[in-house]
Coordinates of C-alpha atoms in Angstrom, one line a residue:
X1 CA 0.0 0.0 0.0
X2 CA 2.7 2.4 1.0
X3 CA 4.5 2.0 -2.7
X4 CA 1.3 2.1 -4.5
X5 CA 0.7 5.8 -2.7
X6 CA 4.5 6.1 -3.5
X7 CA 3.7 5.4 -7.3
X8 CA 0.4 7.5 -7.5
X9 CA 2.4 10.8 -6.1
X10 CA 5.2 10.2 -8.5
X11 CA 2.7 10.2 -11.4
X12 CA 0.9 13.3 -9.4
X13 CA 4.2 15.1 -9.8
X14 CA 4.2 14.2 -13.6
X15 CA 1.1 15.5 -14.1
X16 CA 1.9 19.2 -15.7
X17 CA 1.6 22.2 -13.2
X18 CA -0.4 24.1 -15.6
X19 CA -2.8 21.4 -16.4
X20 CA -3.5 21.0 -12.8
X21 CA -4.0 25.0 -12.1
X22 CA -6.7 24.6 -15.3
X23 CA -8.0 21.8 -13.6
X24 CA -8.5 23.4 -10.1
X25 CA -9.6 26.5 -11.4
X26 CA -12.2 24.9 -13.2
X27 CA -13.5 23.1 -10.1
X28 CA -13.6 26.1 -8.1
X29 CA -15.4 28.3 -10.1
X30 CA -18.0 25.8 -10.9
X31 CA -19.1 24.8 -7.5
X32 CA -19.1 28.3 -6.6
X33 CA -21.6 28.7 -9.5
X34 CA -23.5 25.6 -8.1
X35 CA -23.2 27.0 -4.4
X36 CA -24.5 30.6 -5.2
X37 CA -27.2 29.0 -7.0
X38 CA -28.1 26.8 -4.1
X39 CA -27.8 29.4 -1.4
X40 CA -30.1 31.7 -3.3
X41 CA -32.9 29.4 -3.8
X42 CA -33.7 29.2 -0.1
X43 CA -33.3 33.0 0.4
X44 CA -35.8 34.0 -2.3
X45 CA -39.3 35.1 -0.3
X46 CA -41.9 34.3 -1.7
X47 CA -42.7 35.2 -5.2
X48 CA -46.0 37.5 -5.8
X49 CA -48.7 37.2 -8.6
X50 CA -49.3 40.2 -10.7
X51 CA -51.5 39.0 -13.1
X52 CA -51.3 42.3 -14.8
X53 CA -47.6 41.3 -15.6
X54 CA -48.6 38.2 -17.0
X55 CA -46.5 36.1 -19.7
X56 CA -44.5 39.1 -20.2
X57 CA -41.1 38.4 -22.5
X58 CA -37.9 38.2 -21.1
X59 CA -36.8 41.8 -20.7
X60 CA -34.5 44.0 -18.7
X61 CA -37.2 43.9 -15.7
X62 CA -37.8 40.1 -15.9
X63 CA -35.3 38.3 -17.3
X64 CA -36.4 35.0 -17.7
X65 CA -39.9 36.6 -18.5
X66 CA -42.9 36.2 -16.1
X67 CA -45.4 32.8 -16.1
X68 CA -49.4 33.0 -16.2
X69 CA -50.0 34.3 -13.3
X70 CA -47.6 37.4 -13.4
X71 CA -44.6 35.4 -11.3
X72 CA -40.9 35.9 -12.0
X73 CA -39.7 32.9 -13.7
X74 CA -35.6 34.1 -12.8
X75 CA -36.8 33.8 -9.3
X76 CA -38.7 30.9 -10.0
X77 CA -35.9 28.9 -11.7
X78 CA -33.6 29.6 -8.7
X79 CA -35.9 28.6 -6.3
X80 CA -36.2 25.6 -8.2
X81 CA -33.3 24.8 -8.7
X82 CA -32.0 25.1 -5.3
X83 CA -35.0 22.9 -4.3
X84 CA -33.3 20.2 -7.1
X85 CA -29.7 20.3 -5.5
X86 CA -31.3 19.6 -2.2
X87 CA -32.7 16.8 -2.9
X88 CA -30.2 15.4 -4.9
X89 CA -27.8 16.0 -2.0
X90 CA -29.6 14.3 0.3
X91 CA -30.4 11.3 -2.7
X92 CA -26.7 11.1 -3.2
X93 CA -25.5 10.8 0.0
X94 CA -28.3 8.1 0.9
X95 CA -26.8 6.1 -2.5
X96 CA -23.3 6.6 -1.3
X97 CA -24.3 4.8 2.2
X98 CA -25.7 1.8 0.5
X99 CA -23.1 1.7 -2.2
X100 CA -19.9 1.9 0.4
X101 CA -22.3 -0.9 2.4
X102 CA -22.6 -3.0 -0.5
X103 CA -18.9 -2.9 -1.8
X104 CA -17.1 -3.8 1.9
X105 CA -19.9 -6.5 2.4
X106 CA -18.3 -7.9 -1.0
X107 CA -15.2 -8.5 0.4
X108 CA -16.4 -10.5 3.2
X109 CA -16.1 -14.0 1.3
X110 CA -17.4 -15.3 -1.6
X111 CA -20.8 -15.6 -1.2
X112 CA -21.1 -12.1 -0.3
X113 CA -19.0 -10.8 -3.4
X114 CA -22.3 -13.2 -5.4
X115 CA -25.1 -12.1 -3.5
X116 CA -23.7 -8.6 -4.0
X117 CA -23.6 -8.7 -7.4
X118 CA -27.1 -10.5 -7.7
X119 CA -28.8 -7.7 -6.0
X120 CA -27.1 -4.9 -8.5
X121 CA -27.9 -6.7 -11.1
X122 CA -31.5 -7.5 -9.7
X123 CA -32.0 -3.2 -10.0
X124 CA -30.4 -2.4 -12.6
X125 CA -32.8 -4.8 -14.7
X126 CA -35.8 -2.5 -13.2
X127 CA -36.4 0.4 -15.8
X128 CA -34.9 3.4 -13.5
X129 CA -38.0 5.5 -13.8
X130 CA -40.5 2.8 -13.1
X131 CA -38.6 2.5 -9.9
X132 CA -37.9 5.4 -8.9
X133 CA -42.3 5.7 -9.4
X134 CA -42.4 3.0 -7.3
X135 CA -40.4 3.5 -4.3
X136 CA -41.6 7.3 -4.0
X137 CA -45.0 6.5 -3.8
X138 CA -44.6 3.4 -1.5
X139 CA -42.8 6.2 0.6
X140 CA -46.0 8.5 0.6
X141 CA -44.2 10.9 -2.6
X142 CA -44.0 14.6 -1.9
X143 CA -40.4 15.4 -1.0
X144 CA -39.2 12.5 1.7
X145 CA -40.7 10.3 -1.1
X146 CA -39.0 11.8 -4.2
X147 CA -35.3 11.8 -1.9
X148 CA -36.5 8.0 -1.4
X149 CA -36.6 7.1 -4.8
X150 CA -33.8 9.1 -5.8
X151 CA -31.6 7.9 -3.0
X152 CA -32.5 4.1 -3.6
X153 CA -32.1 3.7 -6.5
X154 CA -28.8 5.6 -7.9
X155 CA -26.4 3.6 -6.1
X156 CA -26.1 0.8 -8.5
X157 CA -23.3 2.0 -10.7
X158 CA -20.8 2.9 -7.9
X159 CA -21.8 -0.1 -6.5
X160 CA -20.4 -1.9 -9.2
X161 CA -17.4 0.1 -9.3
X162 CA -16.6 -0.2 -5.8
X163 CA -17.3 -4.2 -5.7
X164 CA -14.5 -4.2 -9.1
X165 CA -12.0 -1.9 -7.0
X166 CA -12.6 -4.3 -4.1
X167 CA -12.1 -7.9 -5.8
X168 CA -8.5 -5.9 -7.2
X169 CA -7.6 -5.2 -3.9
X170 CA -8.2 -8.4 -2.0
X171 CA -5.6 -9.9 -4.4
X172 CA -2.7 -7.9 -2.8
X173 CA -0.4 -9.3 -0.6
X174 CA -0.6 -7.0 2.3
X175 CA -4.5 -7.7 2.5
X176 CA -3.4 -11.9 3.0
X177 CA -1.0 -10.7 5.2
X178 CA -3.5 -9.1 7.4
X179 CA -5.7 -12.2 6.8
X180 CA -3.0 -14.5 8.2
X181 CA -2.1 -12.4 11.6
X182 CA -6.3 -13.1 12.5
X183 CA -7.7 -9.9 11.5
X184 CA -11.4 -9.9 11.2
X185 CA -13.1 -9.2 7.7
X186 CA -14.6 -5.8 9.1
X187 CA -11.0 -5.0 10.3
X188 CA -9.9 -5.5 6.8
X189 CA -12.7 -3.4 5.4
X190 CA -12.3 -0.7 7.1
X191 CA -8.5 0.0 7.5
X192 CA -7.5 -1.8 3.9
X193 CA -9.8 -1.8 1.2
X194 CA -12.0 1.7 2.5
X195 CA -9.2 4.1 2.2
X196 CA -8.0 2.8 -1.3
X197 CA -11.6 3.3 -2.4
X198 CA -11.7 7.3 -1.5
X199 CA -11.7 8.6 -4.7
X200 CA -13.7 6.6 -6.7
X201 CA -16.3 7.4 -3.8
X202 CA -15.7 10.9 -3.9
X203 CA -16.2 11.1 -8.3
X204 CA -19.0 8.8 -8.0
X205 CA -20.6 10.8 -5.3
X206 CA -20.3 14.3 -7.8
X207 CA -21.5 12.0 -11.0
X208 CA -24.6 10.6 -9.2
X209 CA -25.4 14.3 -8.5
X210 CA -26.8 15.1 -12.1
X211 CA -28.5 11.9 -12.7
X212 CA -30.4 12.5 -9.2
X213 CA -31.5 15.9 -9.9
X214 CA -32.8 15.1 -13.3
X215 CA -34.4 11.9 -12.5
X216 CA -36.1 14.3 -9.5
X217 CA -37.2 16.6 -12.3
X218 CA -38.2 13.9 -14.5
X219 CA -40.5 12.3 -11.7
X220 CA -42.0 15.3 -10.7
X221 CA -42.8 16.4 -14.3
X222 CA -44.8 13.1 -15.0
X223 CA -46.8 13.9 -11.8
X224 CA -45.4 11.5 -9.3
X225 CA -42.6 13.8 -7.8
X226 CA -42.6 16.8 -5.8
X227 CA -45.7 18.3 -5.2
X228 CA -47.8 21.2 -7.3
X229 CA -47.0 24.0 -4.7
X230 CA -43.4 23.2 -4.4
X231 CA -41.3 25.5 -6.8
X232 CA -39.3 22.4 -8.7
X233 CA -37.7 23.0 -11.9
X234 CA -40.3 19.6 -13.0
X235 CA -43.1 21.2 -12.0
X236 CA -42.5 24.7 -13.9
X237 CA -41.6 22.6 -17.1
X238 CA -44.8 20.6 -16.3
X239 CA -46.8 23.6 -16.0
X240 CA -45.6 25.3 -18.8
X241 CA -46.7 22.5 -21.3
X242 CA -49.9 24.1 -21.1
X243 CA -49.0 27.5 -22.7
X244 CA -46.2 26.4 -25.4
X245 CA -49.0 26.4 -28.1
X246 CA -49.6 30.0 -27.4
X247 CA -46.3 31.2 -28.0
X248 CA -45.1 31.5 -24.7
X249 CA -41.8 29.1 -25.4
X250 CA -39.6 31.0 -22.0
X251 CA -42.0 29.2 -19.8
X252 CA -40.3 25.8 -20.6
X253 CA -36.8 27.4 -22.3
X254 CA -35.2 29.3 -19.8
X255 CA -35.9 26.9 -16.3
X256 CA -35.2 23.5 -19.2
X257 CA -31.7 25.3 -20.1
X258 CA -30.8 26.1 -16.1
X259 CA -31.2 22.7 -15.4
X260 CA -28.9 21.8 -18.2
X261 CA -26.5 24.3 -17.3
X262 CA -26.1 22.8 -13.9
X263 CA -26.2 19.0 -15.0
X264 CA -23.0 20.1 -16.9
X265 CA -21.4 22.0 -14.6
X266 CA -21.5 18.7 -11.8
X267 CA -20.1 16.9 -15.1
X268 CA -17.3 19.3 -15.6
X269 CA -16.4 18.8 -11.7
X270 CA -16.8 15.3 -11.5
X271 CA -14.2 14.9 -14.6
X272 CA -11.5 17.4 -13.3
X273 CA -11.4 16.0 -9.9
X274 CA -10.9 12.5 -11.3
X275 CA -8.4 13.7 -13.0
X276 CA -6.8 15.2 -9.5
X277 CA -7.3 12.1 -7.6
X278 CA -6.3 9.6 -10.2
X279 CA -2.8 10.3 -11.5
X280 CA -3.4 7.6 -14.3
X281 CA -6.8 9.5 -15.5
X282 CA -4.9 13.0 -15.4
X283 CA -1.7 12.1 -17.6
X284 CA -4.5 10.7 -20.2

């Protein structure tokens, strides 16, 4: 273990100085972009209803334009979308629980790396949206529900990853060595395989992110998410289906691009810190 971390800091080292500046700066400024817009969303009052002001065009005033009943759709969006990025926090860090779970439990023996493998593959065969549907309304929907759903159901392809990283690693001699002096499978777990795992915990955690908030906003636009009342980004696109016909195409544009923007951004940061925690991916 100690020349592997050896090996991985030498390639670190390799990796060019500019390249990693790039890489960090690109980090930073997108989660502060992601942070501002999360922060904001839960200091936005509520929005008023000016229906004299109704399905106005974007303009200096409202920039994002205003929806049917006279509401600004910047505000809107933000509120939205800081609604999203809760839930997908809480979603991701529930699927990160099960999928660390799932990957130590693999290591155990045997029949624990199989039944492992037999449950991932048991979900994965599910359509994702179907159970997502499922487990949200079997947890009474509205926003504990949608966070269920979410959270259950995303941890299958880190899962995986982590049960690959952790067949690799039970082959290496320091990990028989620990086997042979009486230590007990949880020991091993914990103090061997766990810490080599880190960072492909820490990129899977920032990858699930975008796959949790638009599964959330996918959910809640076919009806069987977040609630009417609640200012998601699915239920202004939902909502807003209504009034394309009539012209009124920033309804649907503006919060549909927002959420787009910030899918890519958590793809942007997920790839760069790869890049920074695995010396291999960065020199690529």
């Amino acid at each position: 273990m100690i020349k592997k971390k050896a090996d991985d800091k030498k390639q670190w080292f390799l990796y060019p100085a500019n390249l990693r500046t790039k890489t960090i700066v690109i980090i930073v400024l997108s989660s502060l972009v992601i942070l501002s817009i999360f922060i904001s969303g839960y200091f936005i009052p509520d929005i008023p209803t000016s229906f004299v002001n109704a399905n106005r065009m974007p303009s200096l005033e409202h920039i994002f334009g205003t929806d049917w009943m006279g509401r600004d759709m910047f505000q809107r969006t933000i509120a939205g979308l800081g609604l999203s990025l809760m839930v997908g926090f809480i979603a991701s860090a529930v699927s990160t629980l099960i999928s660390i779970i799932l990957g130590l439990f693999s290591s155990f023996n045997k029949f624990a790396d199989e039944l492992v493998a037999g449950i991932i593959d048991l979900f994965g065969s599910i359509p994702h949206i179907l159970l997502i549907i499922l487990v949200s309304v079997m947890f009474g929907g509205g926003v504990f529900g949608v966070v269920m759903g979410v959270g259950l159901t995303h941890w299958t392809p880190l899962a995986r990853v982590l049960r690959s990283e952790v067949k690799e690693i039970k082959t290496k001699e320091y990990v028989h060595l620990a086997e042979n002096l009486g230590k007990s499978r949880v020991w091993i777990a914990t103090k061997h395989i766990l810490p080599l795992v880190v960072s492909q915990i820490i990129v899977g955690v920032i990858l699930m992110f975008p796959h949790a908030i638009m599964h959330e906003a996918a959910i809640t636009f076919l009806g069987f998410g977040l609630p009417p009342h609640e200012p998601a980004i699915g239920v202004i696109l939902s909502e807003s289906m209504h009034y394309l016909s009539s012209g009124y195409w920033w309804l649907a544009f503006y919060p549909g691009m927002s959420l787009l923007i910030v899918v890519l951004l958590f793809d942007f940061i997920g790839e760069n810190v790869e890049k920074l925690l695995n010396p291999e991916t960065a020199q690529e």
